Tab-separated table of C-alpha atoms and ligand atoms in Angstrom:
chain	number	residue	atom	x	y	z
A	25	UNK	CA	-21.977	-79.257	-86.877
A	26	UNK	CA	-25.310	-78.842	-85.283
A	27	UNK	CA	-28.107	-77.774	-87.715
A	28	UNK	CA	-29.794	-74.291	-87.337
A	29	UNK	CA	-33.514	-74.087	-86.919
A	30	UNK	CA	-36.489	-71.766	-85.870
A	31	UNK	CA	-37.375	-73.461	-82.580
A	32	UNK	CA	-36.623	-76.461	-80.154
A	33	UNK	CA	-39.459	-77.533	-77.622
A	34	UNK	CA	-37.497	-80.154	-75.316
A	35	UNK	CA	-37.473	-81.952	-72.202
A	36	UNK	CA	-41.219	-83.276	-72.427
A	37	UNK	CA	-41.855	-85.457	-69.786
A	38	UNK	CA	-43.703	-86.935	-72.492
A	39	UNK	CA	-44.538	-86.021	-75.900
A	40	UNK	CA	-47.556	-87.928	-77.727
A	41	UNK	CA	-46.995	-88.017	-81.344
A	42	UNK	CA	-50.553	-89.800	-81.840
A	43	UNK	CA	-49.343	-91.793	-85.246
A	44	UNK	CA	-51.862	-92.768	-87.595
A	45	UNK	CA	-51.796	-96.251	-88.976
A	46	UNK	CA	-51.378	-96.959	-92.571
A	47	UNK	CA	-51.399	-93.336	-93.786
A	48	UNK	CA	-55.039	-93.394	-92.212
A	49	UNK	CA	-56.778	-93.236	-88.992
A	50	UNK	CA	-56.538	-95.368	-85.247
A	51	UNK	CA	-59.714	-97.683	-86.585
A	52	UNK	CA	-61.217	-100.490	-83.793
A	53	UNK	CA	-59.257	-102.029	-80.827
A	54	UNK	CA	-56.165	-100.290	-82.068
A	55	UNK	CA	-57.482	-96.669	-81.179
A	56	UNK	CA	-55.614	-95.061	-78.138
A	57	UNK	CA	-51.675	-95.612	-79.764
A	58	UNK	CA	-50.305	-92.288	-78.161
A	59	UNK	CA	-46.577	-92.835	-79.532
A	60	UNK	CA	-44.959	-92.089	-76.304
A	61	UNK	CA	-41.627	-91.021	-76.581
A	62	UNK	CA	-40.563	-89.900	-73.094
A	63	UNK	CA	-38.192	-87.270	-72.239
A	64	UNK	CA	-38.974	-85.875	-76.035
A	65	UNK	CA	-38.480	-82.492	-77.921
A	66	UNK	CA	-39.266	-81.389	-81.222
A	67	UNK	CA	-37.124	-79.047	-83.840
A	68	UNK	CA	-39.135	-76.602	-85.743
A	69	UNK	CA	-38.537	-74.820	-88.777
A	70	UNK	CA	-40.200	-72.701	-90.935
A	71	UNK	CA	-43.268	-73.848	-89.208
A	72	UNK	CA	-42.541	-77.399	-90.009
A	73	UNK	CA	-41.848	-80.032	-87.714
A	74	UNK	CA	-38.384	-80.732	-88.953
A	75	UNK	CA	-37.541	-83.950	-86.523
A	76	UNK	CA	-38.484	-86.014	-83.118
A	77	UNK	CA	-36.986	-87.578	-80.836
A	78	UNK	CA	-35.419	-87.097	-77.426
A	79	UNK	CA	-33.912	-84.063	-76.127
A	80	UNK	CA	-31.050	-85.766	-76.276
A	81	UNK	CA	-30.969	-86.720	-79.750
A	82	UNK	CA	-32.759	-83.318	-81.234
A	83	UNK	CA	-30.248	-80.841	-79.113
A	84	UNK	CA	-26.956	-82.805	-80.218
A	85	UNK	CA	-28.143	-82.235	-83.407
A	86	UNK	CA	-30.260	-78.777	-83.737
A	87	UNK	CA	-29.601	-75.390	-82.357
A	88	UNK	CA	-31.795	-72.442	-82.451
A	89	UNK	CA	-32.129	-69.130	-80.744
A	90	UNK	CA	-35.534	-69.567	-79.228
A	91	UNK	CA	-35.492	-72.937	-77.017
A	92	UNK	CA	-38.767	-73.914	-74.644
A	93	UNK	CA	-37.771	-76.074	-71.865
A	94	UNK	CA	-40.644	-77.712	-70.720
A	95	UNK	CA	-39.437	-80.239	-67.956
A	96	UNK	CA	-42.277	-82.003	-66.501
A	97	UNK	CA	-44.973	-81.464	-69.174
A	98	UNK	CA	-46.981	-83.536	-71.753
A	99	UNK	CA	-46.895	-82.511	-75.970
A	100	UNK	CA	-49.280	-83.387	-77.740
A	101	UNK	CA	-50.691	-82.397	-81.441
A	102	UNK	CA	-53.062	-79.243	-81.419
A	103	UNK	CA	-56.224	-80.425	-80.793
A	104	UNK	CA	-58.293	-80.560	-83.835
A	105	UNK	CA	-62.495	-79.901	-83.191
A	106	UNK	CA	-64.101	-81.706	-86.312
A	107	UNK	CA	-68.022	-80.307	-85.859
A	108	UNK	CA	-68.559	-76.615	-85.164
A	109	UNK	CA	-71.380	-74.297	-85.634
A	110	UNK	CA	-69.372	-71.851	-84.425
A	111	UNK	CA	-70.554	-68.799	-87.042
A	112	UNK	CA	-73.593	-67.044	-85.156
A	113	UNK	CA	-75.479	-64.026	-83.961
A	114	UNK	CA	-77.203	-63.787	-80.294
A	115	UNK	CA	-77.941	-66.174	-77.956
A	116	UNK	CA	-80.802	-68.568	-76.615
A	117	UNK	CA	-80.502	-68.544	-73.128
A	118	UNK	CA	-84.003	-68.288	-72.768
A	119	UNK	CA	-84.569	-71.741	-74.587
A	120	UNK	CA	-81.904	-72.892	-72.197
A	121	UNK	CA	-84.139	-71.837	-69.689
A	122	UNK	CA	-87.465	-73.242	-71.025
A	123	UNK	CA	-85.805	-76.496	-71.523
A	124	UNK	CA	-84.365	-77.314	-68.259
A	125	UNK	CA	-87.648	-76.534	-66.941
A	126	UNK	CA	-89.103	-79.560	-69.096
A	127	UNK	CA	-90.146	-78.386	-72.577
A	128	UNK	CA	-87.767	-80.253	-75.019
A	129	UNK	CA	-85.593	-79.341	-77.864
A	130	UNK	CA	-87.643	-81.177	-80.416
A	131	UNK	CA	-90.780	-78.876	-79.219
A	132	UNK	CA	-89.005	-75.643	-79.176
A	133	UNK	CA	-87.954	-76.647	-83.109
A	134	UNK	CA	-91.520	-77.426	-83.786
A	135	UNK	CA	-92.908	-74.235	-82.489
A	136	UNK	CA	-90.613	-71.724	-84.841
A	137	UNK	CA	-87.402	-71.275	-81.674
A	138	UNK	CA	-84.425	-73.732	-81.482
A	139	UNK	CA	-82.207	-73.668	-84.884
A	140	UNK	CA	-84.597	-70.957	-86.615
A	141	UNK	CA	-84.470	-68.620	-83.417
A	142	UNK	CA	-80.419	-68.060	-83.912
A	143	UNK	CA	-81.454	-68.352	-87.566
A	144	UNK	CA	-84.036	-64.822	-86.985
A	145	UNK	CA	-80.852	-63.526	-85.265
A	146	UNK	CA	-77.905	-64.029	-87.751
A	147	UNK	CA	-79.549	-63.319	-90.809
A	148	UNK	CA	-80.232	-59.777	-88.941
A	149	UNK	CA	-76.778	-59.022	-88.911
A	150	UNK	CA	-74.340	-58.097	-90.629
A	151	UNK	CA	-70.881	-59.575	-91.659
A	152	UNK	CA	-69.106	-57.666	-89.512
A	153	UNK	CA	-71.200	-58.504	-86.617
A	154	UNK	CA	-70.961	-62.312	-87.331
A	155	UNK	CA	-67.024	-62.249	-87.185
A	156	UNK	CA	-67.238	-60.007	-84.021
A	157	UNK	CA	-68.731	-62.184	-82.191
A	158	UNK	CA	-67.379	-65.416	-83.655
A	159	UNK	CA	-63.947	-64.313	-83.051
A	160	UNK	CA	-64.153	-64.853	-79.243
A	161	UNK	CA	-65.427	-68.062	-79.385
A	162	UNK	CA	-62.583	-69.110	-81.567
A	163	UNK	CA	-59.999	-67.369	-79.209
A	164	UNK	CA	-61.074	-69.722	-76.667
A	165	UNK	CA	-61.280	-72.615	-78.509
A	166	UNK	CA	-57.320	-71.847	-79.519
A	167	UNK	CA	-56.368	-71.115	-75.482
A	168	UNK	CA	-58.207	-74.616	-75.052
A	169	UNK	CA	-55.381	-76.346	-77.239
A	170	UNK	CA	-57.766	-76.485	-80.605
A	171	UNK	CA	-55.179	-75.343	-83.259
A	172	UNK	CA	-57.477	-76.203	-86.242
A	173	UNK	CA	-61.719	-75.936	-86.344
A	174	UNK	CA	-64.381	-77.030	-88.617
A	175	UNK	CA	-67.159	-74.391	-89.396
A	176	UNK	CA	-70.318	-74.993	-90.502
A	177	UNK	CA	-72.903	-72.225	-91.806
A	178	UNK	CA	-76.405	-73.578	-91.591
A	179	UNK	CA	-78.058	-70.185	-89.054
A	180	UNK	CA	-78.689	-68.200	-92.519
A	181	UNK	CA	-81.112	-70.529	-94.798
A	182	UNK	CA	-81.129	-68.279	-97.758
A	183	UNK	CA	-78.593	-67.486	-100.223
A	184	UNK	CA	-77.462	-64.544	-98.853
A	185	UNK	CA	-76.772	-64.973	-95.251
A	186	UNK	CA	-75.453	-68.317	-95.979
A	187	UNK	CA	-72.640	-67.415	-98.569
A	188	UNK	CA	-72.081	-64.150	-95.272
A	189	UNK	CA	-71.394	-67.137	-92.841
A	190	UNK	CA	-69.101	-68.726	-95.733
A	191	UNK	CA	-67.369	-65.060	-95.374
A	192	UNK	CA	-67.392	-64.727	-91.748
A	193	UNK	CA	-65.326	-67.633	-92.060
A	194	UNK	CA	-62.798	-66.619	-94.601
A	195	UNK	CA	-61.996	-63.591	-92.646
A	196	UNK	CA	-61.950	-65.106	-89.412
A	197	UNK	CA	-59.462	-67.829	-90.664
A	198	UNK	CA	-57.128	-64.965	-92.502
A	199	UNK	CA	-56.983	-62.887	-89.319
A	200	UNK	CA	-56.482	-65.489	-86.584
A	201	UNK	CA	-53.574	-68.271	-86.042
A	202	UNK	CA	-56.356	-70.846	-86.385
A	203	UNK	CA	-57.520	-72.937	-89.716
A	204	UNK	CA	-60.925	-73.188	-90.353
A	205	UNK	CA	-62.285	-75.555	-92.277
A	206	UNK	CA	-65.600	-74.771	-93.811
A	207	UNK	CA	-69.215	-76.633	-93.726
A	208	UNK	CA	-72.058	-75.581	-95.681
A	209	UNK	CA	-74.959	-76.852	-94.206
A	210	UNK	CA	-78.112	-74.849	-95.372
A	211	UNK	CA	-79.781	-78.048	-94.889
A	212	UNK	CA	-79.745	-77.713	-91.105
A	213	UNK	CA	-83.485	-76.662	-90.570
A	214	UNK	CA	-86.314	-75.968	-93.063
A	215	UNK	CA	-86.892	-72.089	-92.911
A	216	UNK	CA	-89.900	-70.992	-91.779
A	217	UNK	CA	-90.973	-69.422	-95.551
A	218	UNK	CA	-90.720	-72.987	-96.708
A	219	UNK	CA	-92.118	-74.454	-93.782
A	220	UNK	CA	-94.986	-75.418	-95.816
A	221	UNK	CA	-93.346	-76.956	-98.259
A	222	UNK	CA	-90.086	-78.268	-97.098
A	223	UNK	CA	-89.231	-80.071	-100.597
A	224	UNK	CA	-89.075	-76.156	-102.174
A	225	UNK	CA	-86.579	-75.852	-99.926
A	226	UNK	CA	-84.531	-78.818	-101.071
A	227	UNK	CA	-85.365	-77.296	-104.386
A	228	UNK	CA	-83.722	-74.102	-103.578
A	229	UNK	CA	-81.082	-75.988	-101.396
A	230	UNK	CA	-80.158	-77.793	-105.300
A	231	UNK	CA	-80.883	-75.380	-107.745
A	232	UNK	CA	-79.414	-72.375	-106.130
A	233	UNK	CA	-77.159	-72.365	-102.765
A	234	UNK	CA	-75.163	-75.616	-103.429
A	235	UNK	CA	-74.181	-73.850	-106.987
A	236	UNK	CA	-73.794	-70.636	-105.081
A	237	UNK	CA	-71.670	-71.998	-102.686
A	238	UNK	CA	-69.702	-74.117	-105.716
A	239	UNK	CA	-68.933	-70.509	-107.153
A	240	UNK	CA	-67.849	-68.853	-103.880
A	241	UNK	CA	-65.470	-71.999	-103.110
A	242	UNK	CA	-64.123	-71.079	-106.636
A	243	UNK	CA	-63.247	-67.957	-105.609
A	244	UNK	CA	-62.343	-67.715	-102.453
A	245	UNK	CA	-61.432	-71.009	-100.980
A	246	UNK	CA	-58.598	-73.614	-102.980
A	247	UNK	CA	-58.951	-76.227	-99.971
A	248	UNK	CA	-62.033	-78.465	-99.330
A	249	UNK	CA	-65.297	-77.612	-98.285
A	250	UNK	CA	-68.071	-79.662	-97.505
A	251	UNK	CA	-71.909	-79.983	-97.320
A	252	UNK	CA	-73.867	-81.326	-94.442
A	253	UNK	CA	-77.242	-82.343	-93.922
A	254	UNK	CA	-79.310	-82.770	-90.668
A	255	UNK	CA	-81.044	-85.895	-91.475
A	256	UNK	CA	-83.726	-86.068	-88.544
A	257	UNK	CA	-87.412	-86.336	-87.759
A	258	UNK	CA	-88.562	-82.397	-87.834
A	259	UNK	CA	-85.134	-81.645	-90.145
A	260	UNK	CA	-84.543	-83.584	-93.451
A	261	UNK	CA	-85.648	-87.291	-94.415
A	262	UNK	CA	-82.736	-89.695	-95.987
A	263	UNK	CA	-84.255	-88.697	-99.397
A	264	UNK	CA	-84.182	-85.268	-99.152
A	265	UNK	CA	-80.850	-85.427	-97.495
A	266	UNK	CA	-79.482	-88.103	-100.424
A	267	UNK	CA	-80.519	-85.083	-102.925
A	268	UNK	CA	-78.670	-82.367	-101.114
A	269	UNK	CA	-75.733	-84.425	-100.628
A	270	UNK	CA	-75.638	-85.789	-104.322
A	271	UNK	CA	-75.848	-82.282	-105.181
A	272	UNK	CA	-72.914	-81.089	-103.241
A	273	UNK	CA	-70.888	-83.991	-104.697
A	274	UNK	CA	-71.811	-82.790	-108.191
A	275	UNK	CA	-70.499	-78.735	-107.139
A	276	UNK	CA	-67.262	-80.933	-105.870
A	277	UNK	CA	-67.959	-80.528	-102.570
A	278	UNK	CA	-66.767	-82.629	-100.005
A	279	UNK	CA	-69.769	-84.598	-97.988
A	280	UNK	CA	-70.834	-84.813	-94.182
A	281	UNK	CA	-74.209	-85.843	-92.227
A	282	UNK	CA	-75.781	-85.213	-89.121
A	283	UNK	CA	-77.226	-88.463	-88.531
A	284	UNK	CA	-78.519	-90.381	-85.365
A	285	UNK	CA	-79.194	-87.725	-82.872
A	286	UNK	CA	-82.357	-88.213	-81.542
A	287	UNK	CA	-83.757	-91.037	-84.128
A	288	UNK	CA	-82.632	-93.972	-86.272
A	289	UNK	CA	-83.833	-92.419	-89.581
A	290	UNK	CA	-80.761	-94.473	-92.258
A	291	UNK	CA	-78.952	-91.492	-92.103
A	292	UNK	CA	-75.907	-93.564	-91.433
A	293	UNK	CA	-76.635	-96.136	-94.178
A	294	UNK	CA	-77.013	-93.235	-96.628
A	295	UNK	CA	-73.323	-91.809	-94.868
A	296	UNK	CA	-71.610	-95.164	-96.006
A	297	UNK	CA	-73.600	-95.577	-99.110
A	298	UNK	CA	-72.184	-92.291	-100.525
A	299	UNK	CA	-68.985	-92.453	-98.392
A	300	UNK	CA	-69.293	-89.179	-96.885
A	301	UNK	CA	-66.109	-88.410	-94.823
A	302	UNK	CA	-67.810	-88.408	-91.877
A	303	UNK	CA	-71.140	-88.833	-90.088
A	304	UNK	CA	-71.867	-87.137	-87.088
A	305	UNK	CA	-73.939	-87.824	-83.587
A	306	UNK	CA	-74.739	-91.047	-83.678
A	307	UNK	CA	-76.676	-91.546	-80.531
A	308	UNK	CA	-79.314	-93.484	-81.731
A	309	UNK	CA	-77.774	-95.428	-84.425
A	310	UNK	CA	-78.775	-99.239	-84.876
A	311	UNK	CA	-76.700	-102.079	-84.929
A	312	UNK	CA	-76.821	-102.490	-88.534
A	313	UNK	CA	-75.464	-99.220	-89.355
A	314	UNK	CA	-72.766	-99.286	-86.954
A	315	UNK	CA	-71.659	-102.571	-88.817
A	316	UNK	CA	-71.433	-100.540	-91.798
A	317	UNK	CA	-70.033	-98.102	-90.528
A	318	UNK	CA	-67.028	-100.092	-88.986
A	319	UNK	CA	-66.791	-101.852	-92.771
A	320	UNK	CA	-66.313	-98.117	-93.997
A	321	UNK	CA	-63.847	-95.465	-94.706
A	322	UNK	CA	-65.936	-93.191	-92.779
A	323	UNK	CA	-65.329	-91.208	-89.415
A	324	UNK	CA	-67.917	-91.952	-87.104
A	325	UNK	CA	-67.972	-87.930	-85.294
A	326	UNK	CA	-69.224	-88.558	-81.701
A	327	UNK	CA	-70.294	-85.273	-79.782
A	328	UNK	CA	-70.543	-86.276	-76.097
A	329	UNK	CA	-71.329	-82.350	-75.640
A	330	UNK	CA	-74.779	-82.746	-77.175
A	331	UNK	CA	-76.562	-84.854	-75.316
A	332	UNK	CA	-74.703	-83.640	-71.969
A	333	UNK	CA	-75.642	-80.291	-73.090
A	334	UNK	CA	-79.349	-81.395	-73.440
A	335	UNK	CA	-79.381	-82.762	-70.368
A	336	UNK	CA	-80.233	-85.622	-72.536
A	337	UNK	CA	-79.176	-89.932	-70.808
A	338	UNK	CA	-77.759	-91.143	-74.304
A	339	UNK	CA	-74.551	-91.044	-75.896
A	340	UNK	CA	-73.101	-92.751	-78.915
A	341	UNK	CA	-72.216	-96.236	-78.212
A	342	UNK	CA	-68.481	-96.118	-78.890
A	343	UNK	CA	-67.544	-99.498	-77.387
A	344	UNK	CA	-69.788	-100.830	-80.565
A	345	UNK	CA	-68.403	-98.587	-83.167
A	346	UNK	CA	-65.270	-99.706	-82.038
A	347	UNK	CA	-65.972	-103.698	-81.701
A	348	UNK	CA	-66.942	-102.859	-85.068
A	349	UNK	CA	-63.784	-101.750	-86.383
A	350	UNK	CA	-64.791	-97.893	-87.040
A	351	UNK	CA	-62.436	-95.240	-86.759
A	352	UNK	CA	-64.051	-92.332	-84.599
A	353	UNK	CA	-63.510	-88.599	-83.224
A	354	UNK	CA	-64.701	-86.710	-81.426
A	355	UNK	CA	-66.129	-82.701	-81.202
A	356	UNK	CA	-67.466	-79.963	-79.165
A	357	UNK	CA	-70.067	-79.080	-81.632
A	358	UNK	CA	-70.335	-76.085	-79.940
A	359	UNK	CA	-73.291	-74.043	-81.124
A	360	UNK	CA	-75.745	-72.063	-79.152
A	361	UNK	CA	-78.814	-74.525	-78.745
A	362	UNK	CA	-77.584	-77.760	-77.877
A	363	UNK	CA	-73.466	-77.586	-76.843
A	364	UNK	CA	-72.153	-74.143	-76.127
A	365	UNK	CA	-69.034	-75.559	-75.261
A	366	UNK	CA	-65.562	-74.413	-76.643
A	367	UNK	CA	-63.046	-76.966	-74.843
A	368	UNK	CA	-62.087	-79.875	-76.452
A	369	UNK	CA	-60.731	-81.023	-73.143
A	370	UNK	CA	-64.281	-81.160	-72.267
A	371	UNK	CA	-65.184	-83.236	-74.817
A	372	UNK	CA	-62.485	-85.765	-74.068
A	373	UNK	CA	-63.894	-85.462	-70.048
A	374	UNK	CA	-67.403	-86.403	-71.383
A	375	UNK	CA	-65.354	-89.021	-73.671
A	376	UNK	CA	-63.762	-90.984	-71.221
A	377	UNK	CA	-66.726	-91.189	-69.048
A	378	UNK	CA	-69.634	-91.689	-71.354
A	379	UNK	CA	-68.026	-93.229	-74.632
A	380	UNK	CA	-66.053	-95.330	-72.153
A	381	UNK	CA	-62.913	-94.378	-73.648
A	382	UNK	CA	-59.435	-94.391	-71.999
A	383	UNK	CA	-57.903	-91.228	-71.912
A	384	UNK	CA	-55.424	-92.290	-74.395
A	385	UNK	CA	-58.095	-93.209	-77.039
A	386	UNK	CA	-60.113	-90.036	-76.215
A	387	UNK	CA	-57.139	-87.981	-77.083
A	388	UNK	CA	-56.640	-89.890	-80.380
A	389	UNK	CA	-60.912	-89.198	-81.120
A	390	UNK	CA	-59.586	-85.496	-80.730
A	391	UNK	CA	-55.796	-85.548	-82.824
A	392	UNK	CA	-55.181	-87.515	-85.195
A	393	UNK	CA	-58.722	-89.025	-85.937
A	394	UNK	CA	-60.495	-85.551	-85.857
A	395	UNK	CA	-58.172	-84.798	-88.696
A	396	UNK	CA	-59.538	-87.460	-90.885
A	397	UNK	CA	-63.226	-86.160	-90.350
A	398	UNK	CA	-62.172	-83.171	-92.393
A	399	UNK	CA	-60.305	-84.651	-94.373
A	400	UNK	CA	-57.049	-83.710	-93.175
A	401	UNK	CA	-55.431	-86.585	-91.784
A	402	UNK	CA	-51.958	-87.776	-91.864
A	403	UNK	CA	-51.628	-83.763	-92.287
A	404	UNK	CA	-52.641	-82.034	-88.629
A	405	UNK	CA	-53.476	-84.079	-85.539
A	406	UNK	CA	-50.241	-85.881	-85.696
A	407	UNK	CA	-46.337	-84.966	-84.430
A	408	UNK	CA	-44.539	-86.056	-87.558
A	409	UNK	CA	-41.547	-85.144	-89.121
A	410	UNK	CA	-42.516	-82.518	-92.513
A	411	UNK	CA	-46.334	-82.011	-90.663
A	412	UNK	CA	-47.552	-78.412	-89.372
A	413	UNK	CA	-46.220	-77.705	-86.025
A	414	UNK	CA	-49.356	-77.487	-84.459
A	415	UNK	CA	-48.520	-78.513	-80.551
A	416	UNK	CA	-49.650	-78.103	-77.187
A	417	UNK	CA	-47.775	-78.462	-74.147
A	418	UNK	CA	-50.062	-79.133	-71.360
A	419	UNK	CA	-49.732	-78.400	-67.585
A	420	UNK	CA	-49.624	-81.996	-66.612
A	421	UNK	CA	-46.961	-84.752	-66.068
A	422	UNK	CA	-49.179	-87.739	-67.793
A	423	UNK	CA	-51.237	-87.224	-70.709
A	424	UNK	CA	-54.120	-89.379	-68.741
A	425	UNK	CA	-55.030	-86.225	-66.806
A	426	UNK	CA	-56.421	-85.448	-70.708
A	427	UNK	CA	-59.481	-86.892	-70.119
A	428	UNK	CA	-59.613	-87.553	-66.521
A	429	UNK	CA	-59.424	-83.775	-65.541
A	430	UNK	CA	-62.096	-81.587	-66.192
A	431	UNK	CA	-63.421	-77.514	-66.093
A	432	UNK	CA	-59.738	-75.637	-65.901
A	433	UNK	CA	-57.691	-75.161	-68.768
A	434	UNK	CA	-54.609	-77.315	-68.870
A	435	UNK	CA	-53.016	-75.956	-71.775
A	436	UNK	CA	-50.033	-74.168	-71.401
A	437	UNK	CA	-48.361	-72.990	-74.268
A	438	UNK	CA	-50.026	-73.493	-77.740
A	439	UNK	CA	-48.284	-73.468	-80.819
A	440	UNK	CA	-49.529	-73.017	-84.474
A	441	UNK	CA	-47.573	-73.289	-87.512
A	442	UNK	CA	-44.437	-73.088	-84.951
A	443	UNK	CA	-45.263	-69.834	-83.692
A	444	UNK	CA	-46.421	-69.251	-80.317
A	445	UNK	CA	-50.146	-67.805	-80.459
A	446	UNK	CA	-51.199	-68.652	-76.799
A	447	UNK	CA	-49.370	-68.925	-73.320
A	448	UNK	CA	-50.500	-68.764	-69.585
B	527	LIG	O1	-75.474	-80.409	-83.913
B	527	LIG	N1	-78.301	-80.912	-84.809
B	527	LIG	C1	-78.255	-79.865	-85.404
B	527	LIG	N2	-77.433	-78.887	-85.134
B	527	LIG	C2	-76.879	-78.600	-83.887
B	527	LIG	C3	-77.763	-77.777	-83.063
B	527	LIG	C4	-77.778	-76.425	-83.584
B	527	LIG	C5	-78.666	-75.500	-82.815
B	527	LIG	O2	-79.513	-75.927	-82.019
B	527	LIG	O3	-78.514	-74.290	-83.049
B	527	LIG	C6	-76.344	-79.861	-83.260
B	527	LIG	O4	-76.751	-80.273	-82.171
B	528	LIG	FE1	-73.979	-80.198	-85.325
């Protein structure tokens, strides 16, 4: 007797399952193990993956009233984007403008624009305003194959706007298919008010907004949430960003850094020192610190989008991380200064090409790796039996065209928590 489920996805050409290895992420020379299983299909139920295997095996043993034949396409987990700043209000094409004609992101920061121009602009409006125009962003980021996002607030600086980002977010993951994951990163540029004395700031950041944020997390969110830090020249220094992020331990939240992406400041050495779950950029990381970071539990976050995005000649050098044995992912970080970019597939494009990744380890950066930078792996990013059935089957016949392709969407059919929320 053949078992009733909710839904059967069979005849993939191929179906990547991306495993992880030892309950934890693809770390070193063994990143890129796509778990082929050709000719493969899924059984669904109750939004579970409830077994794998080949179409063979899955229909002589499952039936269901909704069946997707998908002859001649790739599966793969939903894509999960690990570092977003995806919360905001208005644009900056102007800056875009200024900077390709020379002046450089560093200046614009200096002179009042960059992060505290979209930072004038969101705390003008209101919640309702910051999930309108989120929610768009997001939409395309889940017709792009993304089937779970990280968040982070950071364009509100004060109390107020920040813990509205932290609710822009909480709405916008109740009303779409997508999980969010939030970041609370009010120490992603010193506000002008404290631009006189940035270690107020830090004060504030400590005495008030982390507890704030501890409290609203309380409330309104059961999962984990994290704190961030931009540790850079013009941002935070590794002592003010050791504070902020020993203070977010302390209001049990989980830890992240921006470190690396224009200078070497020990950002990373403070990363592995406190083992923050991830650290993120790492352009200009030393040699040192990417030892350390291949000795630790934590995700190096590449963002190939950045510096492409800047225009910029440097990328994180992945070939090192991995030498060193680190486990990395990748992200858009799609925000509207340096990466307004949506696509994960684009980030895999930049990937393979910059990171010198194969496409098969670029897709691994953006499954099941991604999900350890949020500290979700082993749970998303990953086709395995009792996991989420987050999927994507992609308009290809070899998952290498993940990576090699580039600027159309190749995602056909996404699926979240086994229901279909996207199709073309
Ligand atoms: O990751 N580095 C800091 N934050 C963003 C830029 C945000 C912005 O410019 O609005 C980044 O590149
Ligand atoms: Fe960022």
């Amino acid at each position: 007797m053949s078992q009733a489920v909710d839904l059967i996805i069979y005849n993939a050409h191929q179906l990547c399952t991306m495993p992880t290895h030892d309950n934890g992420p693809q770390r070193g020379h063994r990143l890129g193990d796509v778990g082929l299983i050709e000719d493969g299909a899924v059984a669904i139920h109750d939004g579970i993956i409830e077994a794998i295997g080949t179409s063979d095996e899955i229909c002589g043993t499952y039936y269901s009233t909704t069946v997707l034949d998908v002859t001649n396409l790739v599966m793969t987990p939903g894509l999960v984007d690990p570092h977003t700043h995806a919360i905001w209000a208005g644009d900056r094409a102007a800056e875009f403008e200024r900077r390709i004609a020379g002046a450089t992101y560093q200046e614009l920061m200096a002179e009042g624009g960059g992060i505290n121009s979209t930072v004038r602009q969101t705390r003008a409006a209101d919640l309702a305003t910051l999930v309108d125009q989120a929610k768009p962003r997001l939409e395309r980021m889940m017709q792009n194959g993304t089937t779970t996002v990280e968040c982070k607030t950071g364009y509100g600086l004060e109390t107020h706007t920040e813990l509205n980002m932290l609710n822009a977010i909480a709405i916008l993951d109740a009303e779409m298919p997508l999980d969010l994951v939030p970041t609370f990163l009010g120490a992603h540029a010193v506000p002008p008010e404290y631009k006189r004395d940035p270690d107020v700031y830090v004060d504030l950041l400590v005495q008030e907004m982390i507890p704030a944020v501890a409290a609203w997390k309380a409330e309104h969110w059961p999962d984990e949430l994290f704190c961030d830090v931009f540790c850079e020249d013009g941002a935070f220094s590794v002592e003010q960003s050791r504070r902020i992020l020993e203070a977010g331990q302390l209001g049990g939240l989980g830890l992240k850094i921006h470190s690396d992406e224009f200078e070497a400041l020990g950002g990373t050495r403070l990363a592995v020192e406190l083992g923050t779950t991830s650290a993120d950029h790492l352009v200009a990381t030393s040699d040192e610190e990417i030892t350390l970071l291949g000795q630790s539990n934590t995700i190096a976050v590449s963002l190939p989008c950045t510096p492409f995005g800047l225009g910029h000649h440097h990328y994180s050098r992945a070939k090192a991380m991995l030498e060193a044995g680190a486990a990395l992912a990748i992200a858009t970080d799609c925000n509207p200064g340096t990466a307004w970019c949506e696509s994960m597939q684009f980030s895999m494009a930049l990937a393979t090409r910059y990171l010198r990744l194969t496409p098969a380890q670029a897709l691994a950066c953006a499954t099941v790796n991604a999900a350890f930078a949020i500290g979700r792996g082993g749970k998303i990013g990953t086709v395995a039996v009792g996991k989420p059935a987050d999927l994507v089957v992609w308009e290809i016949d070899d998952y290498r065209h993940l990576g090699y392709r580039f600027g159309s969407n190749l995602a056909k059919t996404v699926v979240k928590h086994g229901k279909i929320v996207f199709e073309q």
